[in-house]
Tab-separated table of C-alpha atoms and ligand atoms in Angstrom:
chain	number	residue	atom	x	y	z
A	1	MET	CA	214.299	-1.422	13.511
A	2	THR	CA	211.300	-3.667	13.529
A	3	MET	CA	211.458	-5.212	16.939
A	4	ALA	CA	213.759	-3.799	19.659
A	5	GLY	CA	212.538	-6.210	22.327
A	6	ASN	CA	209.082	-4.640	22.409
A	7	LYS	CA	206.890	-7.320	23.853
A	8	ARG	CA	203.640	-5.723	22.806
A	9	GLU	CA	204.462	-6.285	19.150
A	10	LEU	CA	204.500	-9.984	19.841
A	11	GLU	CA	201.003	-10.137	21.279
A	12	PRO	CA	197.794	-10.865	19.330
A	13	GLY	CA	197.255	-8.260	16.630
A	14	GLY	CA	200.903	-7.306	16.750
A	15	LEU	CA	203.755	-7.979	14.411
A	16	THR	CA	203.699	-11.747	14.665
A	17	ALA	CA	199.938	-12.191	14.656
A	18	GLY	CA	198.989	-15.193	12.568
A	19	LYS	CA	202.629	-15.859	11.702
A	20	LYS	CA	204.524	-18.786	12.999
A	21	ILE	CA	207.527	-18.529	15.266
A	22	PRO	CA	209.852	-21.307	14.084
A	23	ARG	CA	209.405	-24.264	16.386
A	24	HIS	CA	213.048	-25.355	16.159
A	25	VAL	CA	215.935	-22.940	15.502
A	26	ALA	CA	219.544	-24.127	15.076
A	27	ILE	CA	222.568	-21.821	15.275
A	28	ILE	CA	226.247	-22.311	14.393
A	29	MET	CA	227.958	-19.939	16.834
A	30	ASP	CA	230.828	-19.050	14.517
A	31	GLY	CA	233.156	-16.048	14.313
A	32	ASN	CA	234.457	-15.775	17.877
A	33	GLY	CA	238.121	-16.216	16.921
A	34	ARG	CA	237.873	-13.704	14.087
A	35	TRP	CA	236.115	-11.206	16.339
A	36	ALA	CA	239.034	-11.417	18.772
A	37	LYS	CA	241.690	-11.182	16.059
A	38	LYS	CA	240.152	-7.982	14.684
A	39	ARG	CA	240.594	-6.470	18.143
A	40	TYR	CA	244.110	-7.865	18.725
A	41	LEU	CA	242.670	-9.899	21.597
A	42	PRO	CA	243.443	-13.552	22.403
A	43	ARG	CA	240.986	-16.065	20.884
A	44	ILE	CA	239.825	-16.847	24.406
A	45	ALA	CA	238.375	-13.339	24.678
A	46	GLY	CA	236.335	-14.105	21.558
A	47	HIS	CA	234.881	-17.255	23.104
A	48	ARG	CA	233.984	-15.311	26.223
A	49	ALA	CA	232.223	-12.645	24.181
A	50	GLY	CA	230.479	-15.442	22.258
A	51	MET	CA	229.168	-16.874	25.490
A	52	LYS	CA	227.682	-13.516	26.436
A	53	THR	CA	225.870	-13.427	23.084
A	54	MET	CA	224.653	-16.958	23.677
A	55	ARG	CA	223.095	-15.996	27.024
A	56	LYS	CA	221.205	-13.115	25.389
A	57	ILE	CA	219.970	-15.220	22.479
A	58	VAL	CA	218.806	-18.078	24.729
A	59	GLU	CA	216.750	-15.603	26.716
A	60	PHE	CA	215.313	-13.965	23.602
A	61	ALA	CA	214.437	-17.251	21.871
A	62	ASN	CA	212.647	-18.328	25.029
A	63	GLU	CA	210.746	-15.021	25.220
A	64	ILE	CA	209.392	-15.201	21.681
A	65	GLY	CA	208.272	-18.803	22.119
A	66	VAL	CA	210.845	-20.881	20.227
A	67	GLY	CA	210.304	-24.526	21.207
A	68	ILE	CA	213.795	-25.902	20.611
A	69	LEU	CA	217.058	-23.960	20.319
A	70	SER	CA	219.991	-26.067	19.072
A	71	LEU	CA	223.427	-24.504	19.482
A	72	TYR	CA	226.606	-25.749	17.814
A	73	ALA	CA	229.366	-25.082	20.294
A	74	PHE	CA	232.147	-27.603	19.765
A	75	SER	CA	232.652	-30.040	16.937
A	76	THR	CA	234.637	-33.233	16.872
A	77	GLU	CA	237.082	-31.362	14.589
A	78	ASN	CA	237.731	-28.652	17.194
A	79	TRP	CA	240.021	-31.064	19.067
A	80	LYS	CA	242.699	-30.117	16.506
A	81	ARG	CA	242.956	-26.589	17.938
A	82	PRO	CA	245.846	-25.591	20.231
A	83	PRO	CA	245.610	-27.586	23.508
A	84	ARG	CA	245.369	-24.449	25.623
A	85	GLU	CA	242.371	-23.247	23.648
A	86	VAL	CA	240.685	-26.664	23.880
A	87	ASP	CA	241.347	-26.593	27.627
A	88	PHE	CA	239.707	-23.224	27.931
A	89	LEU	CA	236.722	-24.232	25.797
A	90	MET	CA	236.190	-27.320	27.922
A	91	ARG	CA	235.759	-25.144	30.987
A	92	LEU	CA	233.001	-23.074	29.373
A	93	PRO	CA	230.102	-25.519	29.776
A	94	GLU	CA	230.829	-25.748	33.490
A	95	GLU	CA	231.174	-21.989	33.789
A	96	TYR	CA	228.014	-21.359	31.802
A	97	LEU	CA	225.940	-23.874	33.736
A	98	GLN	CA	227.218	-22.765	37.125
A	99	ARG	CA	226.133	-19.263	36.314
A	100	GLU	CA	222.947	-19.883	34.320
A	101	LEU	CA	221.405	-23.092	35.664
A	102	PRO	CA	219.250	-21.388	38.324
A	103	LEU	CA	217.903	-19.036	35.644
A	104	LEU	CA	217.270	-21.902	33.214
A	105	ILE	CA	215.366	-23.750	35.941
A	106	GLU	CA	213.377	-20.619	36.788
A	107	LYS	CA	212.444	-20.206	33.105
A	108	ASN	CA	211.299	-23.837	32.865
A	109	ILE	CA	213.979	-24.576	30.218
A	110	VAL	CA	215.109	-28.149	29.501
A	111	VAL	CA	218.859	-28.648	28.909
A	112	SER	CA	219.686	-31.304	26.349
A	113	ILE	CA	222.892	-32.531	24.648
A	114	MET	CA	223.678	-33.979	21.220
A	115	GLY	CA	227.113	-35.506	20.827
A	116	GLU	CA	229.599	-37.900	22.331
A	117	PRO	CA	230.027	-37.175	26.038
A	118	ALA	CA	232.732	-39.850	26.301
A	119	GLY	CA	236.217	-38.342	26.104
A	120	LEU	CA	235.176	-35.090	27.734
A	121	PRO	CA	236.864	-34.041	31.000
A	122	ALA	CA	235.088	-35.548	34.019
A	123	ARG	CA	234.253	-32.107	35.447
A	124	THR	CA	232.601	-31.069	32.187
A	125	GLN	CA	230.587	-34.279	32.103
A	126	LYS	CA	229.548	-33.797	35.706
A	127	ALA	CA	228.329	-30.230	35.106
A	128	ILE	CA	226.344	-31.352	32.068
A	129	ASP	CA	224.836	-34.356	33.900
A	130	THR	CA	223.714	-32.092	36.731
A	131	ALA	CA	222.052	-29.706	34.289
A	132	LEU	CA	220.294	-32.539	32.441
A	133	GLU	CA	219.062	-33.986	35.703
A	134	LYS	CA	217.895	-30.715	37.251
A	135	THR	CA	215.952	-29.614	34.175
A	136	ARG	CA	214.596	-33.006	33.093
A	137	GLY	CA	211.146	-32.320	34.536
A	138	ASN	CA	210.793	-28.878	32.937
A	139	THR	CA	208.237	-28.313	30.193
A	140	GLY	CA	209.443	-25.120	28.447
A	141	MET	CA	211.973	-24.487	25.685
A	142	ILE	CA	214.517	-27.230	24.973
A	143	LEU	CA	218.042	-25.802	24.984
A	144	ASN	CA	219.952	-28.337	22.954
A	145	PHE	CA	223.770	-28.137	22.927
A	146	ALA	CA	225.587	-29.867	20.085
A	147	PHE	CA	228.704	-30.711	21.974
A	148	ASN	CA	231.624	-32.788	20.718
A	149	TYR	CA	229.238	-33.307	17.821
A	150	GLY	CA	229.712	-34.267	14.179
A	151	GLY	CA	226.889	-34.901	11.721
A	152	ARG	CA	228.520	-37.840	9.972
A	153	THR	CA	229.591	-39.366	13.289
A	154	GLU	CA	225.970	-39.042	14.418
A	155	ILE	CA	224.693	-40.887	11.341
A	156	ILE	CA	227.308	-43.660	11.727
A	157	HIS	CA	226.372	-43.986	15.405
A	158	ALA	CA	222.706	-44.430	14.421
A	159	VAL	CA	223.605	-46.967	11.720
A	160	LYS	CA	225.646	-48.996	14.206
A	161	THR	CA	222.792	-49.082	16.718
A	162	LEU	CA	220.362	-50.139	13.981
A	163	CYS	CA	222.708	-52.862	12.764
A	164	SER	CA	223.124	-54.344	16.207
A	165	GLU	CA	219.338	-54.429	16.647
A	166	ILE	CA	219.138	-56.378	13.414
A	167	VAL	CA	221.950	-58.719	14.471
A	168	TYR	CA	220.121	-59.407	17.745
A	169	GLY	CA	216.938	-60.107	15.804
A	170	HIS	CA	214.991	-57.204	17.362
A	171	LEU	CA	214.534	-55.534	13.984
A	172	HIS	CA	214.063	-56.494	10.358
A	173	VAL	CA	215.780	-54.644	7.473
A	174	ASP	CA	212.407	-53.938	5.828
A	175	GLU	CA	211.247	-52.062	8.928
A	176	ILE	CA	213.810	-49.269	8.445
A	177	THR	CA	212.094	-46.003	7.462
A	178	GLU	CA	213.182	-42.344	7.460
A	179	ASP	CA	211.060	-41.664	10.538
A	180	MET	CA	212.485	-44.488	12.579
A	181	PHE	CA	216.048	-43.759	11.450
A	182	GLY	CA	215.621	-40.232	12.815
A	183	LYS	CA	214.844	-41.696	16.227
A	184	TYR	CA	218.316	-43.269	16.362
A	185	LEU	CA	220.022	-39.888	15.966
A	186	TYR	CA	221.144	-37.833	18.990
A	187	SER	CA	218.141	-35.593	18.349
A	188	GLY	CA	215.934	-38.705	18.551
A	189	GLY	CA	212.271	-37.817	18.176
A	190	MET	CA	212.754	-34.012	18.091
A	191	PRO	CA	211.203	-32.238	15.100
A	192	ASP	CA	213.792	-31.124	12.509
A	193	PRO	CA	214.977	-27.478	12.609
A	194	ASP	CA	212.729	-25.003	10.773
A	195	LEU	CA	215.483	-22.405	10.595
A	196	LEU	CA	219.299	-22.542	10.631
A	197	ILE	CA	221.214	-19.367	11.440
A	198	ARG	CA	224.900	-19.131	10.542
A	199	PRO	CA	226.725	-15.901	11.360
A	200	SER	CA	230.228	-14.750	10.353
A	201	GLY	CA	229.918	-14.963	6.582
A	202	GLU	CA	230.568	-18.663	6.010
A	203	LEU	CA	228.039	-20.291	3.692
A	204	ARG	CA	228.418	-23.900	4.783
A	205	ILE	CA	226.693	-26.472	6.984
A	206	SER	CA	230.029	-27.692	8.414
A	207	ASN	CA	228.868	-31.157	9.426
A	208	PHE	CA	226.047	-29.818	11.624
A	209	LEU	CA	222.743	-31.766	11.704
A	210	LEU	CA	223.291	-33.302	8.260
A	211	TRP	CA	220.187	-35.498	8.320
A	212	GLN	CA	217.931	-33.031	10.130
A	213	LEU	CA	218.594	-30.005	7.870
A	214	ALA	CA	217.107	-31.668	4.753
A	215	TYR	CA	214.205	-29.166	4.472
A	216	THR	CA	215.388	-26.397	6.826
A	217	GLU	CA	215.357	-22.710	5.801
A	218	LEU	CA	218.944	-21.391	5.892
A	219	TRP	CA	219.764	-17.836	6.981
A	220	PHE	CA	223.268	-16.392	6.770
A	221	THR	CA	224.760	-13.111	7.977
A	222	ASP	CA	228.258	-11.579	7.889
A	223	VAL	CA	227.886	-10.436	11.508
A	224	LEU	CA	230.344	-12.280	13.779
A	225	TRP	CA	228.731	-14.252	16.630
A	226	PRO	CA	229.969	-11.946	19.442
A	227	ASP	CA	228.356	-9.000	17.577
A	228	PHE	CA	225.110	-10.910	16.981
A	229	GLU	CA	222.126	-9.209	18.653
A	230	LYS	CA	218.490	-10.065	19.352
A	231	GLU	CA	217.641	-7.869	16.375
A	232	HIS	CA	219.577	-10.190	14.049
A	233	PHE	CA	217.737	-13.183	15.444
A	234	TRP	CA	214.460	-11.367	14.916
A	235	GLU	CA	215.459	-10.476	11.342
A	236	ALA	CA	216.044	-14.178	10.643
A	237	VAL	CA	212.637	-15.061	12.127
A	238	LEU	CA	210.894	-12.400	9.990
A	239	GLU	CA	212.656	-13.672	6.867
A	240	TYR	CA	211.579	-17.201	7.789
A	241	GLN	CA	207.965	-16.049	8.168
A	242	GLN	CA	208.075	-14.293	4.786
A	243	ARG	CA	209.395	-17.427	3.103
A	244	GLU	CA	206.652	-19.467	4.804
A	245	ARG	CA	203.992	-17.011	3.642
A	246	ARG	CA	205.276	-17.051	0.084
A	247	PHE	CA	204.605	-20.778	-0.013
A	248	GLY	CA	201.194	-20.115	1.584
A	249	GLY	CA	200.148	-23.655	2.258
A	250	VAL	CA	201.614	-24.986	-1.009
A	251	SER	CA	204.108	-27.742	-0.439
A	252	LYS	CA	207.726	-26.665	-0.791
A	253	PHE	CA	209.014	-29.960	-1.969
B	301	LIG	C1	232.561	-20.904	23.018
B	301	LIG	C2	230.117	-19.387	21.827
B	301	LIG	C3	228.391	-22.725	26.485
B	301	LIG	C4	230.823	-20.501	21.134
B	301	LIG	C5	229.557	-19.768	23.158
B	301	LIG	C6	233.321	-26.359	24.552
B	301	LIG	C7	232.264	-20.746	21.549
B	301	LIG	C8	230.632	-20.005	24.208
B	301	LIG	C9	228.666	-24.047	26.316
B	301	LIG	C10	227.926	-25.189	26.848
B	301	LIG	C11	231.122	-22.446	24.324
B	301	LIG	C12	228.053	-26.453	26.314
B	301	LIG	C13	227.339	-27.514	26.823
B	301	LIG	C14	226.469	-27.321	27.848
B	301	LIG	C15	226.319	-26.075	28.400
B	301	LIG	C16	227.047	-25.014	27.902
B	301	LIG	C17	229.774	-24.050	25.478
B	301	LIG	C18	231.503	-24.792	24.177
B	301	LIG	C19	231.839	-23.512	23.834
B	301	LIG	C20	232.287	-25.922	23.648
B	301	LIG	F1	225.751	-28.343	28.350
B	301	LIG	N1	229.238	-21.958	25.819
B	301	LIG	N2	230.094	-22.745	25.187
B	301	LIG	N3	230.458	-25.073	24.983
B	301	LIG	N4	231.444	-21.151	23.932
């Protein structure tokens, strides 16, 4: 084991000396249902275990100095799941925030959301609004939940906004650039992810951050999200640093 939560290794001269912690890490929190099935537990138990993992990983990412942590929790496609499961999932943001918000505030974390809040239950929206409002002034890690999110939907949403600006004469077609297009996405103005982590053995992007992942390092593991530990996160960071070093200042593209 290289890391085991030993803080000293992270200080100057230690393991990460001179190596960059990825500024923006994105995670697809997949494998909760499968984790439950393997144990003959209801899927709900898997989501609960997944939330516990999420709390640990948020804390760890914050400790090692990640700037932005983007978590994929619920996609637009997830609405097709059994209604009782959707119902349960919809209560999780509220439950999570009720429990964690004081800690997030104490750690100077900023809560942020990417996705379509419309169509969510009012209570869920309220809990999220409160969290956004109470952490708006913080200056630490940005904890960015992709919620009711779809990558293609996000791009279409940006295109529509752009088009209406053109129709209203506020913008000219020739002014559209990659940089400015990025500002119309939910992630508007955030730097793109440096590292994407996908657990549970699937080797796909699954409509997550389609535009933003153009140059991102991808890291996959067979470990299911509820079994995912700080050590796995650290392994992904080390692998990221090795890939960075291999390029050693030479452009990747
Ligand atoms: C279930 C593992 C926190 C993934 C984590 C409804 C599956 C636990 C949130 C959350 C979910 C979302 C927004 C927000 C604050 C918290 C969450 C969902 C699922 C989708 F502002 N956990 N969590 N959202 N699970």
